[in-house]
C-alpha positions as CSV (number, residue, x, y, z in Angstrom):
1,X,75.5,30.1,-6.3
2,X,77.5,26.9,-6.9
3,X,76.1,26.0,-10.3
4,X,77.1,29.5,-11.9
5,X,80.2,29.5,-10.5
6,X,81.1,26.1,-12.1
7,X,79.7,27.5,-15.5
8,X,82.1,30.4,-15.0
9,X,85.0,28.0,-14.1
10,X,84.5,25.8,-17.0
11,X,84.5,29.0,-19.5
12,X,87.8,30.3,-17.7
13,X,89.2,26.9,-18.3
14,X,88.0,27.1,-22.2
15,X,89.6,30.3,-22.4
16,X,92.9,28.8,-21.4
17,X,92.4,26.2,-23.8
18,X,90.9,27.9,-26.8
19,X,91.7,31.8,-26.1
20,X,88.0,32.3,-26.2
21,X,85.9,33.5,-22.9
22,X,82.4,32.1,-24.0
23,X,81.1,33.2,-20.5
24,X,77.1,31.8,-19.1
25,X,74.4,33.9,-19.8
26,X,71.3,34.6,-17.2
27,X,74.3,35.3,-14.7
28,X,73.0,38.1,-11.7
29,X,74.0,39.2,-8.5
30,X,77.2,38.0,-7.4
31,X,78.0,35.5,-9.9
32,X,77.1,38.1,-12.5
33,X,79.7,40.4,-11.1
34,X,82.3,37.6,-10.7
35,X,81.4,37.2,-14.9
36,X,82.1,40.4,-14.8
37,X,85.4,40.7,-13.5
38,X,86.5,37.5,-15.7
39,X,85.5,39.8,-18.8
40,X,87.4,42.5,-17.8
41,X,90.5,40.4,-16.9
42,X,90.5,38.7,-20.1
43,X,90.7,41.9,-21.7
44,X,93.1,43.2,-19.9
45,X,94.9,40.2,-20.9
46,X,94.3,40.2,-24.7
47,X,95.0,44.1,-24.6
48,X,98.4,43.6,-23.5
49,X,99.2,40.7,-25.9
50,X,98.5,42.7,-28.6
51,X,101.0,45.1,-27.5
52,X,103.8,42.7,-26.6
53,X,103.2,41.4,-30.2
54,X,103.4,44.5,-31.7
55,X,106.8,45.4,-29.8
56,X,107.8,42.4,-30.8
57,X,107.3,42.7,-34.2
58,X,108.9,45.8,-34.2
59,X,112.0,44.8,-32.6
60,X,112.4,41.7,-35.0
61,X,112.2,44.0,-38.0
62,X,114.1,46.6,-36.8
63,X,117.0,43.7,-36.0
64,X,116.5,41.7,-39.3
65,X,117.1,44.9,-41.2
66,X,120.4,45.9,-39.6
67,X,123.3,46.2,-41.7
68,X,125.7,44.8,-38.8
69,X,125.6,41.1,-38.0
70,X,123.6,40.9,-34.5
71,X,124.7,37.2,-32.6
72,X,122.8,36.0,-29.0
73,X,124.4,33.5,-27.2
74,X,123.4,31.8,-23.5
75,X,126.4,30.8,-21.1
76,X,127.5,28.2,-22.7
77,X,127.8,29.7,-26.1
78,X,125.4,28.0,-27.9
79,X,123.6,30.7,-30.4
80,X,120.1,31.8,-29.6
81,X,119.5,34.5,-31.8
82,X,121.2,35.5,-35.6
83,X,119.1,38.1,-37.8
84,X,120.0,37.9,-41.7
85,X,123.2,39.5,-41.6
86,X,125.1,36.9,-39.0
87,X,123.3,34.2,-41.4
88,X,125.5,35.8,-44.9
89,X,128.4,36.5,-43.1
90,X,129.0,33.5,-41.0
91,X,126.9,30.6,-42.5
92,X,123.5,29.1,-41.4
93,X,124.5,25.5,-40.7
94,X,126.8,25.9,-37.6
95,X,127.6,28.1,-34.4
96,X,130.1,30.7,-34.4
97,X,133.3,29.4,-32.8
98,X,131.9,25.9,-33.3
99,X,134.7,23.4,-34.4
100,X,132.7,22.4,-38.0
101,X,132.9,26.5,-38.2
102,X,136.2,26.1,-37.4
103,X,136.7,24.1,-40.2
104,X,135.2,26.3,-42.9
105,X,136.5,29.7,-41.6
106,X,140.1,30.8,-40.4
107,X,139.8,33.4,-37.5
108,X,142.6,36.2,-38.1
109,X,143.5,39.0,-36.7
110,X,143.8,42.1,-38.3
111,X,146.6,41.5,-40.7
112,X,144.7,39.3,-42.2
113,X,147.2,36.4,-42.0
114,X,147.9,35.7,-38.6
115,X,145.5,33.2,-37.0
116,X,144.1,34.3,-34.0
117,X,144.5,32.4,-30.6
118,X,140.8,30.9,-29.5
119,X,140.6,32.6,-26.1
120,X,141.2,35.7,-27.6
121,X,138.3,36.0,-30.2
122,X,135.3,38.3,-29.7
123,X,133.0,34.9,-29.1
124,X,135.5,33.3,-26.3
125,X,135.7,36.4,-24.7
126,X,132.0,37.1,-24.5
127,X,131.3,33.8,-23.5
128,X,133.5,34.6,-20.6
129,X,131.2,37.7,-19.6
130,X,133.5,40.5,-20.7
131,X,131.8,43.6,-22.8
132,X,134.0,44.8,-24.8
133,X,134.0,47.6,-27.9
134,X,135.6,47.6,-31.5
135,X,137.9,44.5,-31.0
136,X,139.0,44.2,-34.8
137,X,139.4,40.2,-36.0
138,X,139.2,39.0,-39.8
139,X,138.2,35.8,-41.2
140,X,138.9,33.9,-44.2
141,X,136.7,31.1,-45.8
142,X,139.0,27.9,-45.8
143,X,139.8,27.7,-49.5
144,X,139.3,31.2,-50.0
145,X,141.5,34.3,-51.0
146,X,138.7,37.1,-49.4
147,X,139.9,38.5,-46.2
148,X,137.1,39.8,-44.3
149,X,137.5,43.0,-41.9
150,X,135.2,42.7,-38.7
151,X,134.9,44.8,-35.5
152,X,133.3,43.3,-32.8
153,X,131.3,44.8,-29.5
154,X,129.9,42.4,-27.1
155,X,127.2,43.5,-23.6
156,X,126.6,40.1,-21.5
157,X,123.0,39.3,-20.7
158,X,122.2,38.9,-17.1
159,X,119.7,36.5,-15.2
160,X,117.0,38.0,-12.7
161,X,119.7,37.1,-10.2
162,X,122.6,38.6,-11.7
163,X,124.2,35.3,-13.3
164,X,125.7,35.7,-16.3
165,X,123.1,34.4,-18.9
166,X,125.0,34.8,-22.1
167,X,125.7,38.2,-24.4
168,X,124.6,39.9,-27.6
169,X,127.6,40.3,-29.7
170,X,127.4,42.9,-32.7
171,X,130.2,42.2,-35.9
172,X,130.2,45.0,-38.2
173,X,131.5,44.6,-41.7
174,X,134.6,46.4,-41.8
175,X,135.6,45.4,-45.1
176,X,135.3,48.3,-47.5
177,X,136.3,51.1,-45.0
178,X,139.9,49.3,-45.0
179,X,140.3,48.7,-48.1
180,X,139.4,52.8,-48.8
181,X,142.1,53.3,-45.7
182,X,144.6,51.4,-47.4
183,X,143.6,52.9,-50.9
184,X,144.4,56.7,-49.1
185,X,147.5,54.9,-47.7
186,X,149.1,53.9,-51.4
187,X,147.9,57.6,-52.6
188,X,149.5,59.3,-49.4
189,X,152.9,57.3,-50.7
190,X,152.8,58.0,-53.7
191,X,152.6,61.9,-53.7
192,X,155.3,61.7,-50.6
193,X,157.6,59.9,-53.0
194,X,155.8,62.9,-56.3
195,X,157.3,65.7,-54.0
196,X,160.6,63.8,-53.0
197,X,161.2,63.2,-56.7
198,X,160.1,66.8,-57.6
């Protein structure tokens, strides 16, 4: 009984090495139903891979196509996770919030001119473990005249033992829809000042 159950051990061990199960042949009786169970474990094993994969590959499609800016962060801030859209909107070389981002983006709020206060921003705040929905912000590219419009909604992430283990913060391009707000604005003034005149 010893010698097949070191062959078995030694094609366990290869599976863990190789992700093959090259299990010994000739096996009967016990041995061959210890084989047996191995088999059907790895299996198991392989079966449910193939399914984490696939959710996985779903999920990271379904988030790299998203129109909205999607941002993971631990507890100490540090960035985890961007898809595509965080990548155009913010820049690939640094953090969010980091001083060298600081550098080559203004934070604003949502008149567009007044800078906002570091503790206050969507990032500070979810870094602090508050979820939060719609908190409006803009940002400017140092240099640049282009104001964009953001709304930010932040859920922490908590550990298995209910630590706070960072947050998932979504910015959505705001941009156009105030610019069409402020369009209806200038229109709405203009026929108040048609039927004054009139």
């Amino acid at each position: 009984l010893a010698r097949p159950v070191v062959q078995i051990a030694r094609a366990v061990s290869g599976y863990t090495q190789t992700g093959r199960l090259v299990l010994p042949t000739g096996l009967s009786g016990e041995s061959q139903v210890l084989a047996s169970a191995f088999g059907q474990m790895v299996d198991q094993v392989e079966e449910a891979s193939a399914a984490l994969r696939a959710k996985s590959e779903v999920l990271d499609k379904t988030i790299a196509s998203m129109a909205d800016a999607v941002l993971v962060i631990d507890a100490h801030g540090r960035r985890l996770f961007a898809n595509p859209t965080c990548f155009e909107l913010f820049g690939e070389r640094t953090d969010v919030g980091t001083t060298t981002w600081k550098r080559d983006f203004q934070r604003l709020l949502p008149d567009g001119i007044t800078p906002m206060l570091d503790e206050d921003s969507p990032l500070a705040r979810a870094r602090r473990g508050e979820s939060f929905d719609n908190v409006e912000l803009a940002f400017r590219r140092t240099g640049e005249d282009k104001v964009v419009q953001l709304g930010a909604s932040a859920r922490r992430i908590e550990n298995a033992d209910g630590s706070f283990g960072g947050a998932v913060i979504v910015y959505r391009n705001l941009t156009a829809l105030k610019e069409t707000e402020r369009q209806l604005r200038q229109v709405q003034k203009l026929q108040s000042i048609g039927q004054l005149t009139g």
